[in-house]
XYZ file of C-alpha atoms in Angstrom:
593
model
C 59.110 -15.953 -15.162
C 57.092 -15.734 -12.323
C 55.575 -12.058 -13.262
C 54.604 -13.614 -16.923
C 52.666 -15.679 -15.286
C 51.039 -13.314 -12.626
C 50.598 -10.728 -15.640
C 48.882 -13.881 -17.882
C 46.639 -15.055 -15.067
C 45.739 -11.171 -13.950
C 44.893 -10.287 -17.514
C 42.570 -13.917 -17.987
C 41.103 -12.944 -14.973
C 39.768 -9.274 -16.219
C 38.808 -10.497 -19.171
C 37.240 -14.393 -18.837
C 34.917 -15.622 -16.578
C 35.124 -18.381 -14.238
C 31.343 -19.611 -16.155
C 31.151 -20.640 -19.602
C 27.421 -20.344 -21.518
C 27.158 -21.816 -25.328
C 25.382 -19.681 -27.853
C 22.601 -22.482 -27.846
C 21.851 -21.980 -24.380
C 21.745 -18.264 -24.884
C 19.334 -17.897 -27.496
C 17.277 -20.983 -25.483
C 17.061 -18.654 -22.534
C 16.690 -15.493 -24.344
C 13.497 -16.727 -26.382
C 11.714 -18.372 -22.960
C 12.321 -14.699 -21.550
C 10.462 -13.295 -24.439
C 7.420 -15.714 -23.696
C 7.642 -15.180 -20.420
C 7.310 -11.406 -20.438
C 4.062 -11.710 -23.173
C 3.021 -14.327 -20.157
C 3.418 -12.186 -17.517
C 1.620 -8.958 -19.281
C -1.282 -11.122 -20.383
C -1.431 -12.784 -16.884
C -1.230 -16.161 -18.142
C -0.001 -18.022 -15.277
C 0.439 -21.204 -17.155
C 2.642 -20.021 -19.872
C 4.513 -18.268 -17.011
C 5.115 -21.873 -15.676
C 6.334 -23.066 -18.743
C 8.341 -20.748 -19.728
C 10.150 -21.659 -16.418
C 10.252 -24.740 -17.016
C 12.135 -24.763 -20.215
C 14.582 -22.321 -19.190
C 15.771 -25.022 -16.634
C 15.220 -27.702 -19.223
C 18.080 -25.497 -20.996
C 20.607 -25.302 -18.382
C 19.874 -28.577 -17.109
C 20.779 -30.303 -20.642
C 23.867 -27.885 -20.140
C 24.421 -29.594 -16.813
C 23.934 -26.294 -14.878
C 22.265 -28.219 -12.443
C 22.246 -25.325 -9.654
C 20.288 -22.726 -12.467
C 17.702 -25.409 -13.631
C 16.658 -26.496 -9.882
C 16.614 -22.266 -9.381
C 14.143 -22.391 -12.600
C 12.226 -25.635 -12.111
C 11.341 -24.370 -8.751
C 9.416 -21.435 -9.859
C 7.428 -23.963 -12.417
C 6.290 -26.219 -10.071
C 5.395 -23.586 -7.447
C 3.211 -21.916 -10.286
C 1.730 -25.806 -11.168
C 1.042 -25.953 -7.917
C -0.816 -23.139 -7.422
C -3.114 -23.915 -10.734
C -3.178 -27.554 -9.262
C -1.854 -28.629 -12.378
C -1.234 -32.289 -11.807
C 0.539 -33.652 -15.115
C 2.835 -30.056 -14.748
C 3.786 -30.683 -10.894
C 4.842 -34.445 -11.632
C 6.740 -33.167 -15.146
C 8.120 -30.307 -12.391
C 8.917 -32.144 -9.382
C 10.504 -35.021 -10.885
C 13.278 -32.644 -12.932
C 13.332 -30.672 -9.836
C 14.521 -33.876 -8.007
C 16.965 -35.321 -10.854
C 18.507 -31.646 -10.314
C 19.360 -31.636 -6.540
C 20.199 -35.286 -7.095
C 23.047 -34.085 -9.269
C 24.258 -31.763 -6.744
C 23.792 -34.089 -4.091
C 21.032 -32.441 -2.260
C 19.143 -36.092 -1.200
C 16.870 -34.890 1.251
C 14.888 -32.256 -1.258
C 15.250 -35.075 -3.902
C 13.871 -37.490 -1.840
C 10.641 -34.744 -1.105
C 10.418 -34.320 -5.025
C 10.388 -37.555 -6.263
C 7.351 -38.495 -3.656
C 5.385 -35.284 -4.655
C 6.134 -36.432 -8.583
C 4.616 -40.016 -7.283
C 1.700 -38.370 -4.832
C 0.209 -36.625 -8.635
C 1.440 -38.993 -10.862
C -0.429 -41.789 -12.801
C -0.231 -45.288 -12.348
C 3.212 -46.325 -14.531
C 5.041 -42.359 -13.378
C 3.952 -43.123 -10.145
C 5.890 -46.209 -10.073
C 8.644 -44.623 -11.882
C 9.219 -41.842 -9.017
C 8.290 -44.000 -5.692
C 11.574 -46.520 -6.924
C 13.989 -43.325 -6.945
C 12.277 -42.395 -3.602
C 13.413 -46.368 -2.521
C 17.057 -45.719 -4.436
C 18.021 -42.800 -2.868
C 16.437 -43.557 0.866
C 17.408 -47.116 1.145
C 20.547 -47.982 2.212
C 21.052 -51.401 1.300
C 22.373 -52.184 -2.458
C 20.113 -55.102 -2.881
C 17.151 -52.723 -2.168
C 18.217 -50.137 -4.620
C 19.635 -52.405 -7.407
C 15.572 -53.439 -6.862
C 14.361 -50.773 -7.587
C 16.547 -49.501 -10.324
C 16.108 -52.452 -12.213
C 11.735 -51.915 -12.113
C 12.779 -48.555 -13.755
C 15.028 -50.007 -16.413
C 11.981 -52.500 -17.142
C 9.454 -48.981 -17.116
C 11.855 -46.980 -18.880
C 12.754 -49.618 -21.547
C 8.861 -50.286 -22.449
C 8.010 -46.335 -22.296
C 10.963 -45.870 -24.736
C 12.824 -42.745 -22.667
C 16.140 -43.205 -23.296
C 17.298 -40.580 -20.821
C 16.031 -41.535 -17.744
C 16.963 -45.316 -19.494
C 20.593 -44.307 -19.801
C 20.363 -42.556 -16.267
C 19.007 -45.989 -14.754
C 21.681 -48.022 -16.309
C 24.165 -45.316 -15.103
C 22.899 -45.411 -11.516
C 22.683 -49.380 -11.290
C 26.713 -48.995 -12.690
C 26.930 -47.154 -8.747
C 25.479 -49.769 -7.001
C 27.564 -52.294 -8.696
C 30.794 -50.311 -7.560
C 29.455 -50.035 -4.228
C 28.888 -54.331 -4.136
C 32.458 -54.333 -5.750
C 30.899 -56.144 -9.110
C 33.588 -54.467 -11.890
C 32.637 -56.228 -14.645
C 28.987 -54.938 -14.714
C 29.637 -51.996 -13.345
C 31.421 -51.640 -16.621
C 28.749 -53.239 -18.701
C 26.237 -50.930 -16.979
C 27.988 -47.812 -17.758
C 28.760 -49.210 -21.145
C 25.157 -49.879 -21.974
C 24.299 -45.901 -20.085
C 26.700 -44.111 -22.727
C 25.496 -46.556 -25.373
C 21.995 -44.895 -25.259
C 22.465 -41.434 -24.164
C 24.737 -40.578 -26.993
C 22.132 -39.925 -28.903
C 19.708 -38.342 -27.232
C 21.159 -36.548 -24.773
C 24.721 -35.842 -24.860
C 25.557 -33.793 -21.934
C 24.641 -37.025 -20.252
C 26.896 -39.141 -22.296
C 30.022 -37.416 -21.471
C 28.824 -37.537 -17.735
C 28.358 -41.178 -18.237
C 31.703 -41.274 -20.108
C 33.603 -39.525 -17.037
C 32.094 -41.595 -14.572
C 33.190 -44.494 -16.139
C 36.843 -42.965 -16.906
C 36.766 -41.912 -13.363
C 35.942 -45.933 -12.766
C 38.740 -47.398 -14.988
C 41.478 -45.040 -13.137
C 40.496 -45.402 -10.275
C 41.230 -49.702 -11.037
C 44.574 -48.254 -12.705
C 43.361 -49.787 -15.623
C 44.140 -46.790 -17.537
C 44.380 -48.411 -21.189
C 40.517 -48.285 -21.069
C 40.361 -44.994 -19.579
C 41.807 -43.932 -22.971
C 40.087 -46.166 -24.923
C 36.988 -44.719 -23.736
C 37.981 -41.045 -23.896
C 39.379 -41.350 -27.539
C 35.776 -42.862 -28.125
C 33.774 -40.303 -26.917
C 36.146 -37.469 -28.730
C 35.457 -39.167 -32.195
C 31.293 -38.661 -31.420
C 29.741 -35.947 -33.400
C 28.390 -34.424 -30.355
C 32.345 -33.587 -29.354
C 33.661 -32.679 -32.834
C 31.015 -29.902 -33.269
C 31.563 -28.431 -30.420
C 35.130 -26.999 -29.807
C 34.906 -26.480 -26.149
C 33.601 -29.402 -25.359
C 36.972 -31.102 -27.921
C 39.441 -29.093 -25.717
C 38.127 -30.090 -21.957
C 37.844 -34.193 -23.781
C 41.270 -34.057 -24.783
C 42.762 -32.105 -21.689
C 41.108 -35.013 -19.409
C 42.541 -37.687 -21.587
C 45.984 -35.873 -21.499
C 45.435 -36.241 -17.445
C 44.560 -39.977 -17.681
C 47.995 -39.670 -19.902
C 49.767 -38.032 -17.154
C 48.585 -40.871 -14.508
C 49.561 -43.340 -16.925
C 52.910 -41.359 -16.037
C 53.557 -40.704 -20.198
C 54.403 -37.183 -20.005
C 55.079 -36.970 -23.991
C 51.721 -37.846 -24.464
C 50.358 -35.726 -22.191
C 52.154 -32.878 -23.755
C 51.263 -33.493 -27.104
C 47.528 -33.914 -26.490
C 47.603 -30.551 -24.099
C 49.626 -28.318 -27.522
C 46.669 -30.126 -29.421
C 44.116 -28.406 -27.024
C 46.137 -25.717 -26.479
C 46.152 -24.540 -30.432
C 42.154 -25.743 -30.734
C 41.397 -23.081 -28.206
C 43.581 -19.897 -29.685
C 41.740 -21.271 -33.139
C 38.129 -21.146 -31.748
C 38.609 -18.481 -29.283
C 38.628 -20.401 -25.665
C 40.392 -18.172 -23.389
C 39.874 -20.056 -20.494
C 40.659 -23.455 -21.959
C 43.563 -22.007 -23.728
C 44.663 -20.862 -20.315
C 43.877 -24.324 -18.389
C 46.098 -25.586 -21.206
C 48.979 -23.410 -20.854
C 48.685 -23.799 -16.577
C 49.123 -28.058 -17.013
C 52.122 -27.640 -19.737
C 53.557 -25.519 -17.462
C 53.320 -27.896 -14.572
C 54.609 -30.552 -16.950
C 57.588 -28.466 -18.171
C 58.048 -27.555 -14.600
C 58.503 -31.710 -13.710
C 60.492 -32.142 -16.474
C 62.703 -28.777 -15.683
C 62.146 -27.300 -19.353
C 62.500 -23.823 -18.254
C 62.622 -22.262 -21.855
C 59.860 -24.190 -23.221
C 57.848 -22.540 -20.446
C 58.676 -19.345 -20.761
C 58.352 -19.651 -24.816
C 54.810 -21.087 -24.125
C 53.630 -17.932 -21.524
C 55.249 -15.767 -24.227
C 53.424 -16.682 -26.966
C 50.293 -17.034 -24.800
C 50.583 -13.507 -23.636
C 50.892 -12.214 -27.478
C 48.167 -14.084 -28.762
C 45.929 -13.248 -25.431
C 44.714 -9.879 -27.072
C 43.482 -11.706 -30.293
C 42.181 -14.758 -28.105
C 39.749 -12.698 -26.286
C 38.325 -10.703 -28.794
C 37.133 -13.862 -30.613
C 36.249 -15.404 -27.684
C 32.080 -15.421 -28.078
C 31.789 -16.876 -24.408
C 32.328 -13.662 -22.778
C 29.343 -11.839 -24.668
C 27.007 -14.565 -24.472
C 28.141 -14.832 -20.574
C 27.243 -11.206 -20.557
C 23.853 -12.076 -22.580
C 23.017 -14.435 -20.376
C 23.626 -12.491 -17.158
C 21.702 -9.645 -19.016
C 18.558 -11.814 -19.582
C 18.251 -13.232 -16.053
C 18.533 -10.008 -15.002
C 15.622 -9.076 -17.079
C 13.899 -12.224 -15.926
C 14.443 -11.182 -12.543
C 13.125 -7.462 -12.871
C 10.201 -9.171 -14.549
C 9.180 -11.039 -11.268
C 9.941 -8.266 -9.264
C 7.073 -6.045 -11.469
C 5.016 -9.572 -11.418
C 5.428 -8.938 -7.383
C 4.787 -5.266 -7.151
C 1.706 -5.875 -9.599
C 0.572 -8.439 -7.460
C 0.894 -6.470 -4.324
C -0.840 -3.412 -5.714
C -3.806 -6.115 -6.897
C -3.672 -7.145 -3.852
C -4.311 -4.185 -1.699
C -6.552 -2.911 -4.144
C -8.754 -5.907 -3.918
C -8.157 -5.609 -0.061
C -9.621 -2.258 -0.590
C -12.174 -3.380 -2.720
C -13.445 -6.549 -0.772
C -13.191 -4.134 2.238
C -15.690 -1.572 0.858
C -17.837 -3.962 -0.476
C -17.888 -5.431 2.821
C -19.079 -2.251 4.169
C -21.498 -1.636 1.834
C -22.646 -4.823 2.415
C -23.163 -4.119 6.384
C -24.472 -0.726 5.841
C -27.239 -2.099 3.211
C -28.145 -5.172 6.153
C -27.904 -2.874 8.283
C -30.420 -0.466 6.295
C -32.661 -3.331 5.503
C -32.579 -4.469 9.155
C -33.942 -0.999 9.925
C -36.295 -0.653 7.507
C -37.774 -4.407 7.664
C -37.882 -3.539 11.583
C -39.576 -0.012 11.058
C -42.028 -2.093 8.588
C -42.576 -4.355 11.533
C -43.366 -1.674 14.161
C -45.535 0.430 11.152
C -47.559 -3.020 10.363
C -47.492 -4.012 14.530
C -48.732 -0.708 15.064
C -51.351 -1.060 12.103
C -52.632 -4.285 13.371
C -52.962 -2.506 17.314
C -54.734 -0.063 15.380
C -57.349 -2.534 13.580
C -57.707 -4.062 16.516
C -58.458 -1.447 18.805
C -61.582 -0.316 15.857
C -62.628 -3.579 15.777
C -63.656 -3.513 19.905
C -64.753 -0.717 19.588
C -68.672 -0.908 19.259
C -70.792 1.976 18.324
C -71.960 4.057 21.810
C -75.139 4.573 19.920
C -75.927 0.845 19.959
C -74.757 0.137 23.334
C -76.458 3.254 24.843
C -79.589 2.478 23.154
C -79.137 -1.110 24.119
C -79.171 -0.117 27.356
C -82.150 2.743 27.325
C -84.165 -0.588 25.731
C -83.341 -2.957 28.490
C -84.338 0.007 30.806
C -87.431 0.288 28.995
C -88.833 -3.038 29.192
C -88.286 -2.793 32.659
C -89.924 0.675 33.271
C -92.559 -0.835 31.862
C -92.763 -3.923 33.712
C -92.262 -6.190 30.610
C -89.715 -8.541 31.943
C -90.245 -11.568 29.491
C -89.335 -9.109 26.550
C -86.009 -7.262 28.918
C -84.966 -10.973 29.102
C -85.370 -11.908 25.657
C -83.377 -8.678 25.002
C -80.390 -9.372 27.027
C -80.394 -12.780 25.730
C -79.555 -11.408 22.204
C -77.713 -8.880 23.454
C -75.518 -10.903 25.194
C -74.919 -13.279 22.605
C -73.971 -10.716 20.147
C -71.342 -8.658 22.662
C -69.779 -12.528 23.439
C -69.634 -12.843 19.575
C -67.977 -9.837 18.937
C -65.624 -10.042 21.626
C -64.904 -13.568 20.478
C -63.507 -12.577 17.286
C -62.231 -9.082 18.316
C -58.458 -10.740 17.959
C -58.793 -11.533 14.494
C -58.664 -9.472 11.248
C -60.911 -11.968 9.262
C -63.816 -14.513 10.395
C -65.779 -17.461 8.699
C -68.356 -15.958 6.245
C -70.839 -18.183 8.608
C -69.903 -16.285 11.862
C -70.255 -12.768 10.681
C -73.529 -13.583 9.101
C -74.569 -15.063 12.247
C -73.697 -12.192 14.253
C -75.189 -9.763 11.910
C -78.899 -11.835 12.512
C -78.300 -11.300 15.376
C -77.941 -7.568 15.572
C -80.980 -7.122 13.092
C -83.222 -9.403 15.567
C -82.011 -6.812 18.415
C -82.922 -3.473 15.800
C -85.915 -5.664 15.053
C -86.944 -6.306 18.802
C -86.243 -2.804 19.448
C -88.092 -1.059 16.378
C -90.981 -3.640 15.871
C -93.151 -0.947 14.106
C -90.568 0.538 12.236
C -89.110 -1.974 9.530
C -88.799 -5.318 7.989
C -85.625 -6.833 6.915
C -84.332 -9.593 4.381
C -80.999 -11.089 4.222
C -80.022 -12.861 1.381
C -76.758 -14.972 0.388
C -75.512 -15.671 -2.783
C -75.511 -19.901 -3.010
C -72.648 -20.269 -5.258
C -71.023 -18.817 -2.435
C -68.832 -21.146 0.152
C -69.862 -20.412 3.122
C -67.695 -23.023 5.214
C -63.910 -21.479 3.668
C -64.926 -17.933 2.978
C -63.322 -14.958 5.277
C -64.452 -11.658 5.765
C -63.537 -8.789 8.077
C -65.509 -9.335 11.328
C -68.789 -6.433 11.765
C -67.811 -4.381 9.072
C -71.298 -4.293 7.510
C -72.724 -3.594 11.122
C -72.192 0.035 11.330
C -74.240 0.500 7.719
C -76.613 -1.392 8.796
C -76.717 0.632 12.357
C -77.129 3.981 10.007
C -79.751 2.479 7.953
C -81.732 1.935 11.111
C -81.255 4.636 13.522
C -80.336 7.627 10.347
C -83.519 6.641 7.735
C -85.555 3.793 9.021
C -86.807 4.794 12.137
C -87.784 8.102 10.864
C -90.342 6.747 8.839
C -94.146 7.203 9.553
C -94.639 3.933 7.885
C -92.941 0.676 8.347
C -89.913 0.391 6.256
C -88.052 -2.090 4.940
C -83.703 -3.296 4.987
C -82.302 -5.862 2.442
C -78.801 -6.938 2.886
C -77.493 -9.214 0.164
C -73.969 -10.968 -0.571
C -72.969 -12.059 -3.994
C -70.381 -12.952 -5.750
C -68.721 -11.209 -8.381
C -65.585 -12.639 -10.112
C -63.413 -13.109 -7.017
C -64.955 -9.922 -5.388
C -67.285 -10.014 -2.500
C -70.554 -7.775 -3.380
C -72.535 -6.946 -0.436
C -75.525 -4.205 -0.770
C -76.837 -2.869 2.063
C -80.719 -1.302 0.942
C -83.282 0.803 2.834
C -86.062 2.651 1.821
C -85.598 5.383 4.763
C -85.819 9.066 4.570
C -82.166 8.952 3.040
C -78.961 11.045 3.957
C -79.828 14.401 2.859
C -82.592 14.373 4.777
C -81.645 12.793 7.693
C -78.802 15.773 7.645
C -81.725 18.410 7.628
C -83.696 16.390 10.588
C -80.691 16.230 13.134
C -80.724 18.568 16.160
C -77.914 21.193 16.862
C -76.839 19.205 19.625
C -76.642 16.023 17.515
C -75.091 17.632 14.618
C -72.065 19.212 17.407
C -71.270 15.409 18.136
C -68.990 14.204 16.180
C -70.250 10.122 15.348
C -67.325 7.461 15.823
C -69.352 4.574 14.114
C -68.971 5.225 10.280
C -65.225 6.972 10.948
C -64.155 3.840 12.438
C -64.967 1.562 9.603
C -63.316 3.795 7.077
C -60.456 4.112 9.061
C -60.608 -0.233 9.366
C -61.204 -0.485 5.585
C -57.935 1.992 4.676
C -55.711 -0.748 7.458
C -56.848 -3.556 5.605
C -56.434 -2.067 2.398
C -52.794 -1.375 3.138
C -52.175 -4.138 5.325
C -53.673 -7.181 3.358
C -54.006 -5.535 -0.278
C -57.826 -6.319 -0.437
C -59.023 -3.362 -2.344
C -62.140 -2.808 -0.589
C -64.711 -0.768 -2.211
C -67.221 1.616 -0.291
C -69.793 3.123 -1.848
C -72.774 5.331 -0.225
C -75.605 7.520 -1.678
C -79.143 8.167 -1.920
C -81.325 6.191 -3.840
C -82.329 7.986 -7.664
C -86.053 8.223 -8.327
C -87.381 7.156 -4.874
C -86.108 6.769 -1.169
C -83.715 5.551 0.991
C -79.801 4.666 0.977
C -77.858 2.207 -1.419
C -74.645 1.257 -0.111
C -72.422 -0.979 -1.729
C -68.962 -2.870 -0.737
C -67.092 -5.059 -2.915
C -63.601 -6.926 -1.518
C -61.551 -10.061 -2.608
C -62.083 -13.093 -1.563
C -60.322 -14.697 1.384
C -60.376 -18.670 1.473
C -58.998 -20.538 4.837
């Protein structure tokens, strides 16, 4: 007898499985894998989420409570990360009715407050009670709060978390020893879940089986077990008919009616051979056993392992459980590879942005870097420019000062001190002018004219015989704001003089004239001297070895400010047509204080 029964249990054991998956939940889970992979190959984190998220609201309506907290974890951790409020409280909150089923308080306790912390007003009410129910320990305190949820749950019309309320307030009851509505509560639970959620109903149902037996008040034990096996719910669905009617054939057995029990357990015993229950059939055939064993009914026993064992082949090929088992484990396992491509994806995005962000980030020094250079090299090029300017602009034609000096010298050979003085005077005042403005690049139109009266009153002083000269200013020009380069007319005016006018055997004449054209600066510089060509052919051989300084500096100015302030300065030089003398005209922009 004993090696029947070794051989029967050895052979359920190869063939069954300890876990037990419905076709319902199978295609459930297979379809959210589908949707998940599409989700995970167009990168659509949100659908990823949700297809979590209904694969644990599968097995949790299958009360697989350890697979949908496994599976509501990865949604919320995905809402989270997309800071999807509405999502995390949906999330959290099954999250925490999961571990609450398997007991796991603390992480319930962290759930239900992250469902409130995100929640709206009435959710957030709905998740800080079940904080207060499951962190309290006094029953007043939690029938509290249980009883605001009823009220919530009753207006918002969610008969699940209604049922699961009443079902919870049935514990509290128990705990303050209240039978009669602990029974009413658990009643009123299985009352509304049987509707809409029937793996919660025959919870309910158990627990309040569980209730009545544990009172010995086992007439409504059965009562309630025969009413939950005439629900639709049970009927069409033959498992869930053979583990209803094995319970009530325990309550039977506790009741200490062993015919009973018998009877109902040959009931379950021929639905599961019918349907194809291996496991049940062998739960079944274990507890007749036992019973036959109390009783001493040897041959019934060994009839019942007998028949058991010839059937067993039969049993297990129409027993769908194993292949959807097999399904299911097959799908996970896709699942799984699935996140473990997600991962490596991930990773190789990862590095590669790294690698990306990391080169930009060079290129991005390298370029500062490069600009640093160049805007420093542009810096020393213009600093060095400016030096350059500025160094031209002190610089004052030997000729002038020489001669300056020869005249002084002059006056004084000649014992005319009044005129030496007068001479100096001007002199003076025009070297303190220049020097005055030799740090700047540009000068009130006032100043330069000033100083350029005062250089023609020293040619003038100097060369009484020899010319005339007329300055004239445009009026529409603004004296006051207008800026122009500081003695950059001088040196024309110095070549008109010493290079044509002085040459003359008759007094000449020197007209220097500003105007303005458009928002150009015209100045013409006019003698009537002996003019360049001839002033070429007049030079000595030790003039003509000397290389002059005074017109080379100003072109040498007028390129710097062309390329350090953009003014587009004009020079133009020649020889009068049709009569004699030099023409030279200069035309800049405009520059206003």
């Amino acid at each position: 007898m004993k090696m029947v029964k070794l051989f029967v249990l050895f052979f359920v054991m190869a063939f069954g499985n300890t876990a037990y998956s419905q076709s319902r939940v199978v295609e459930d889970v297979q379809v959210q894998s589908k949707r998940l992979k599409k989700a995970v190959d167009t990168k659509d984190e949100s659908a990823q989420a949700d297809s979590y998220y209904n694969i644990g609201e599968t097995f949790f309506n299958d009360g697989n409570f350890r697979k949908s907290e496994e599976y509501y974890t990865k949604a919320k951790n995905i809402y989270e990360k997309l800071n999807d409020k509405p999502n995390i409280e949906k999330a959290s909150r099954k999250l925490a009715q999961s571990q609450e089923k398997q007991n796991k308080i603390t992480p319930a306790i962290s759930n239900y407050s992250r469902a409130a912390e995100v929640a709206p007003s009435k959710s957030r009410a709905l998740n800080t009670n079940d904080v207060t129910r499951l962190s309290v320990n006094s029953p007043e305190a939690k029938e509290e709060a249980i009883q605001n949820n009823i009220q919530l749950n009753e207006k918002d019309k969610d008969k699940g978390d209604l049922a699961a309320s009443y079902s919870q307030m049935a514990d509290v009851n128990i705990q303050q020893n209240d039978i009669p509505k602990a029974e009413a509560n658990l009643k009123n639970a299985y009352k509304i879940s049987k509707k809409e959620a029937p793996q919660q109903a025959l919870e309910i149902n158990q627990k309040l089986t569980d209730f009545y037996v544990e009172n010995k008040n086992y007439d409504k034990a059965i009562e309630a077990k025969k009413t939950v096996l005439k629900e639709d719910f049970v009927k069409d669905n033959s498992k869930k008919e053979v583990e209803q009617i094995q319970e009530l054939a325990d309550i039977y057995i506790k009741k200490d009616d062993i015919g009973e029990a018998i009877s109902l357990l040959k009931k379950s015993y021929g639905i599961a051979l019918e349907k194809g229950h291996t496991l049940e059939a062998q739960k079944s055939v274990k507890k007749l056993d036992s019973l036959y064993n109390m009783s001493e009914n040897t041959d019934a026993s060994v009839r019942l392992y007998r028949d058991f064992l010839g059937k067993l082949p039969d049993l297990v090929s129409k027993d769908k459980s194993l292949a959807d088992e097999k399904i299911l484990e097959d799908t996970e396992q896709r699942i799984a590879q699935l996140e473990k491509e997600k991962q490596l994806k991930d990773e190789l995005i990862r590095k590669k942005n790294v690698f990306n962000y990391s080169l930009i980030g060079v290129l991005l020094v390298l370029s500062a870097l490069i600009i640093f250079i160049f805007r420093t090299l542009k810096k020393v090029q213009i600093k060095n420019k400016k030096i350059a300017l500025q160094s031209l602009r002190r610089e004052m034609n030997p000729h002038f000062i020489f001669n300056s000096l020869n005249s002084v010298n002059h006056f004084i050979a000649t014992n005319n001190e009044l005129e030496a003085n007068q001479y100096l005077t001007k002199f003076s005042k025009l070297m303190r002018g220049v020097m005055e403005n030799s740090t700047e690049d540009f000068i009130p139109f006032q100043q330069e004219l000033d100083l350029l009266q005062n250089y023609l009153a020293l040619e003038k002083t100097r060369f009484s015989d020899k010319f005339d000269y007329e300055i004239e200013v445009d009026e529409s020009l603004n004296t006051q704001s207008l800026k122009v380069p500081g003695m950059l007319v001088q040196p024309f005016l110095e070549n008109a003089i010493w290079h044509g006018l002085r040459y003359r055997t008759t007094k000449g004449f020197l007209k220097l004239y500003f105007e303005k054209d458009n928002q150009y600066l015209k100045i013409t510089v006019e003698d009537n001297g002996i003019g360049i060509e001839e002033s070429k052919k007049q030079k000595t051989e030790h003039q003509k070895a000397r290389k002059g300084r005074g017109m080379k500096n100003t072109l040498e100015r007028i390129a710097l400010l062309n390329d350090l302030y953009h003014q587009e300065i004009q020079c133009n030089i020649t020889d009068k047509q049709n009569t004699q003398g030099v023409l030279v005209e200069i035309r800049y922009k405009l520059v206003n204080k």
